[in-house]
Short mmCIF file of C-alpha atoms and ligand atoms in Angstrom, two decimals:
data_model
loop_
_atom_site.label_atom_id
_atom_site.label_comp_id
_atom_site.label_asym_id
_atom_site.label_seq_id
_atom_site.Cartn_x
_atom_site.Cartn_y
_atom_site.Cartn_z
CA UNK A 108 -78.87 -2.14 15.25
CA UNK A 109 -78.59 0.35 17.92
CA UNK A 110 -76.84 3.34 16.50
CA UNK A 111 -73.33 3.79 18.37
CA UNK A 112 -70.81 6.84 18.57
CA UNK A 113 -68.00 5.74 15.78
CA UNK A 114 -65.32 7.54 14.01
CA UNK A 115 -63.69 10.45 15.63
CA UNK A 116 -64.71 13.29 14.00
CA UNK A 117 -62.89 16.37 16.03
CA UNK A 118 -60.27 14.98 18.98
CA UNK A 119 -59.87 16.15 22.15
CA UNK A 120 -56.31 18.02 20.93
CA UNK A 121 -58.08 19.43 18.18
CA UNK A 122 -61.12 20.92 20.52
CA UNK A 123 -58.48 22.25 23.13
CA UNK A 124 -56.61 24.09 20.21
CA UNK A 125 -59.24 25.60 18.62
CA UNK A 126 -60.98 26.68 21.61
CA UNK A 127 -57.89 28.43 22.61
CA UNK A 128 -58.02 30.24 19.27
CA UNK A 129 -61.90 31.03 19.81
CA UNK A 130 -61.35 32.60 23.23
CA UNK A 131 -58.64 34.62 22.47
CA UNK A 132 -60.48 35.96 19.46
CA UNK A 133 -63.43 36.67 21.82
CA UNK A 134 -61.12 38.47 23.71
CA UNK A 135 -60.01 40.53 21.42
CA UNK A 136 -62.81 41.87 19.80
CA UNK A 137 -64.66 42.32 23.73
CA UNK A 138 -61.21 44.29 24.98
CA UNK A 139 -61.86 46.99 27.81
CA UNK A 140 -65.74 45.29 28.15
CA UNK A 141 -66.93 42.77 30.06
CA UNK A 142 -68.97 40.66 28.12
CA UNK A 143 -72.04 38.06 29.24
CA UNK A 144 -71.18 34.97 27.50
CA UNK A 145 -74.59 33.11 27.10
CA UNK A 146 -74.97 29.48 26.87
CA UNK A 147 -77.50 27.30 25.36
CA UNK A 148 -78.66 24.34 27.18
CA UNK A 149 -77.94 21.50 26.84
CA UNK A 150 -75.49 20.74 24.47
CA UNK A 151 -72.96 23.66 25.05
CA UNK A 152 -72.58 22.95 28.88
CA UNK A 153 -69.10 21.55 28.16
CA UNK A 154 -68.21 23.99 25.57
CA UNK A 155 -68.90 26.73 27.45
CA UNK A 156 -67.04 26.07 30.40
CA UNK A 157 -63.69 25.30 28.14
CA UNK A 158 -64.29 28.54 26.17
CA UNK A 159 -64.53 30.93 29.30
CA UNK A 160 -61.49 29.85 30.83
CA UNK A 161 -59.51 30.53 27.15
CA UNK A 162 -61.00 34.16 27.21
CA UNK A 163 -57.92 35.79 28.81
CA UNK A 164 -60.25 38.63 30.41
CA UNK A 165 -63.27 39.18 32.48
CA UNK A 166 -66.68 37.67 31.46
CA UNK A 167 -69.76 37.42 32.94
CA UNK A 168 -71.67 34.04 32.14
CA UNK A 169 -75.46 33.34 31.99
CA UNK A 170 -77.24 29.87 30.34
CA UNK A 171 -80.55 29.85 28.44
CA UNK A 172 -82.36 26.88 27.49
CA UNK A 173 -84.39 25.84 24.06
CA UNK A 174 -85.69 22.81 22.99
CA UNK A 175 -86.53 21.57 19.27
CA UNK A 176 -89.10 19.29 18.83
CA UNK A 177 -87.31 16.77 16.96
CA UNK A 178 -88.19 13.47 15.37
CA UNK A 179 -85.08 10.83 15.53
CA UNK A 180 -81.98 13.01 14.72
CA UNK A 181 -83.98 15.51 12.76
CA UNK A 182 -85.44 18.47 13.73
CA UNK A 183 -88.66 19.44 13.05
CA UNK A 184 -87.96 23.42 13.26
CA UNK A 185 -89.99 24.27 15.90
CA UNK A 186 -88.34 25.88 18.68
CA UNK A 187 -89.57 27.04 22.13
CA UNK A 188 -87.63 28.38 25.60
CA UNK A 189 -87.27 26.08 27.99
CA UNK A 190 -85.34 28.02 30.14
CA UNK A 191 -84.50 31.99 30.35
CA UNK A 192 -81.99 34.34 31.14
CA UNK A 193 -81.18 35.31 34.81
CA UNK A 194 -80.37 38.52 34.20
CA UNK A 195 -81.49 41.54 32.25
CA UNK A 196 -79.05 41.92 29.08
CA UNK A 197 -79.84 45.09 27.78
CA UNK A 198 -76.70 47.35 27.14
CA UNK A 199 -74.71 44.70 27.78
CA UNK A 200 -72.21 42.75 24.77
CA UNK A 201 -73.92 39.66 24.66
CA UNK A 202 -72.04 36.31 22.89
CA UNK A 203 -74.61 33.10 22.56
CA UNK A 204 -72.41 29.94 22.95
CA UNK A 205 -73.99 27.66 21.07
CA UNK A 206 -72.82 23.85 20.03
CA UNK A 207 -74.03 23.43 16.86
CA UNK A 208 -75.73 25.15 13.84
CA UNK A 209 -77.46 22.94 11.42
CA UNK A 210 -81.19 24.20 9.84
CA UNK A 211 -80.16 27.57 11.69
CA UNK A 212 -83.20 27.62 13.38
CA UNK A 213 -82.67 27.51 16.45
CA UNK A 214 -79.94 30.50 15.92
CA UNK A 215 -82.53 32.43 14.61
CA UNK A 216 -84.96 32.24 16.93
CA UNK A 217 -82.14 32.72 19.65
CA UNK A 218 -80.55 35.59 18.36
CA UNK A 219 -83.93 36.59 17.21
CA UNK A 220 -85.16 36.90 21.24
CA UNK A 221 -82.45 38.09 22.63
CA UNK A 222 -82.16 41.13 20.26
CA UNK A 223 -85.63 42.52 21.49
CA UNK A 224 -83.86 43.02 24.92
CA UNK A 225 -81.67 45.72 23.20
CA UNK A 226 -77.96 44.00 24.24
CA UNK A 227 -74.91 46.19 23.31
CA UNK A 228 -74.06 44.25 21.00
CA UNK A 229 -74.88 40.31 20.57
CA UNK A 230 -72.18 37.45 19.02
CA UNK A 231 -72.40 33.89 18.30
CA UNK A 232 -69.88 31.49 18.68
CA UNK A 233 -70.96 27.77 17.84
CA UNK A 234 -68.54 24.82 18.13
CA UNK A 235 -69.84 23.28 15.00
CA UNK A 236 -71.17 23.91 11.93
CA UNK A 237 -72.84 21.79 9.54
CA UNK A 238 -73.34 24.54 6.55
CA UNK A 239 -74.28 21.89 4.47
CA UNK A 240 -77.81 21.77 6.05
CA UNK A 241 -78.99 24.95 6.28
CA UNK A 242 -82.33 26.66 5.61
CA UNK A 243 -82.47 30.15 7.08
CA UNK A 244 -78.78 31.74 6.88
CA UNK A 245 -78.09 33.36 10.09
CA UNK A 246 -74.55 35.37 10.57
CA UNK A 247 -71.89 33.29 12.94
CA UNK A 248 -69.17 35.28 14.62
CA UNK A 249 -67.18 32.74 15.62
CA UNK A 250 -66.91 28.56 14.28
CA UNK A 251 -64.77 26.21 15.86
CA UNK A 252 -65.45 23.53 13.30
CA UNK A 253 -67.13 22.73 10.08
CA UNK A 254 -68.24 19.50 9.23
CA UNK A 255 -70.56 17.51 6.66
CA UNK A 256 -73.68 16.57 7.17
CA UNK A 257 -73.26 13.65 9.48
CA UNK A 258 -75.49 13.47 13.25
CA UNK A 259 -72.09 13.88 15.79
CA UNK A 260 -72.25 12.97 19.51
CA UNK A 261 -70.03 13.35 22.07
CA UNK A 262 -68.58 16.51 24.27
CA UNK A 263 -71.90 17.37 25.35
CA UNK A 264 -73.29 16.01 21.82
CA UNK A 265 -76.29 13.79 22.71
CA UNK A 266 -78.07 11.17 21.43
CA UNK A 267 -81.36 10.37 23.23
CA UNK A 268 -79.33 12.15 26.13
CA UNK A 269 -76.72 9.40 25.68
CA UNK A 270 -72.79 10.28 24.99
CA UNK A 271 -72.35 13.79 26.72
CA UNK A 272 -69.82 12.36 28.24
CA UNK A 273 -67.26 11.53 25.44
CA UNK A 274 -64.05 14.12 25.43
CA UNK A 275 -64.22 14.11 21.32
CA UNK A 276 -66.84 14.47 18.71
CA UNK A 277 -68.16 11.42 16.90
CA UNK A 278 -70.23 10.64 14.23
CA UNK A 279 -73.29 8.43 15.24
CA UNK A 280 -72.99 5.24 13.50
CA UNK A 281 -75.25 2.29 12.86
CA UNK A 282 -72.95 -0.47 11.03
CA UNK A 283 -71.25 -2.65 13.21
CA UNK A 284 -72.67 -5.00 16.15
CA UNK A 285 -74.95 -3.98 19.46
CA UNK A 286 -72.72 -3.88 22.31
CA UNK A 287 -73.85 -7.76 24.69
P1 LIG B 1047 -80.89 23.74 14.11
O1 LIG B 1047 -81.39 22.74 13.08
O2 LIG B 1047 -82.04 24.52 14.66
O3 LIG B 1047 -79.78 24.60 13.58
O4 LIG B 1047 -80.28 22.90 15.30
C1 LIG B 1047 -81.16 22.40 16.25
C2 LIG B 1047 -80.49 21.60 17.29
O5 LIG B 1047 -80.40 20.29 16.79
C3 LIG B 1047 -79.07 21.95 17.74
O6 LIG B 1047 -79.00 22.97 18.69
C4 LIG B 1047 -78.67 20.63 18.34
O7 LIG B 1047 -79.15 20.55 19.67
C5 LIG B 1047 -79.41 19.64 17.47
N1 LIG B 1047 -78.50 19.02 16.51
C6 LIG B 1047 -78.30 19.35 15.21
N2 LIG B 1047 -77.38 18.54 14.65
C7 LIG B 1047 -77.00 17.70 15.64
C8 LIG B 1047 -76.05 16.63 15.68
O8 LIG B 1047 -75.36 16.27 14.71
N3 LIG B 1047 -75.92 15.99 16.88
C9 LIG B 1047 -76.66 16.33 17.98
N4 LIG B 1047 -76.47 15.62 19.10
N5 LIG B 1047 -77.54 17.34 17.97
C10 LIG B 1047 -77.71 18.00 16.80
#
């Protein structure tokens, strides 16, 4: 059966509240700067442009891209840039918007890069985290959501570049009949 986005796992009235709370938090602890708020490509496209407009101040905004080879839903831990910066960083206070932590790979090798270019100071924020599944603990500034360990799609979520498009998160289920 072809796996399908099923239960709603965070609602579009739960992602608007919490990304209120995230930006204003941002905010606060960036007050009198004007930080470069980077995100990751592709999955925080839609996450990204919800959390700037909650951060009640001045931001600058940049996007970086990485891919994981994966295999199915599961990564295989290799990560490599597919895209880079368009702007020198260094000096600046840097926050990587990223949509989801799971291994913490991909963190690591972000935050990892990004801290050879001497930034001010560098952030994360990540919409969701699945702590369940990690295997290199990386620090997180800022979570929107924890969940269990369950493949999610939806609000810029992906599965084989599928279900971007959904305003809530869902889990990716497999039970229940192919669409005719
Ligand atoms: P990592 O394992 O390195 O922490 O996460 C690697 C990447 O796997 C994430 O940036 C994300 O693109 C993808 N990923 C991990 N869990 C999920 C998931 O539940 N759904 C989707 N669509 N992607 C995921």
């Amino acid at each position: 059966m072809t796996p399908r986005p099923g239960r709603v796992l965070i609602s579009e009235t739960e992602l608007r509240a919490r990304i209120a709370e995230l930006g204003a938090e941002i905010g606060r602890d960036h007050a009198g700067e004007v930080p470069v708020l980077v995100g990751v490509l592709q999955g925080a496209f839609l996450f990204m442009a919800d959390l700037i407009r909650a951060v009640p101040m001045d931001v600058t905004t940049d996007f970086i891209g990485v891919a994981s080879y994966s295999v199915g839903t599961r990564s295989s831990g290799q990560v490599r840039l597919t895209s880079d910066l368009s702007m020198p960083i260094e000096g600046r206070r840097v926050v990587i918007v990223e949509d989801i932590v799971d291994t913490g790979l991909t963190l690591t090798y972000l935050k990892r890069t990004l801290e050879a270019r001497h930034p001010a100071t560098l952030r994360v924020c990540v919409l969701v985290d699945k702590i369940e599944r990690r295997k290199v603990e990386v620090a997180l500034d800022y979570v929107g959501f924890t969940i269990p360990n369950v493949f999610v799609v939806g609000y810029g979520f992906d599965h084989q570049g599928l279900y971007r498009n959904l305003p809530h998160v869902a889990a990716l289920e497999t039970d229940g009949p192919d669409p005719v």
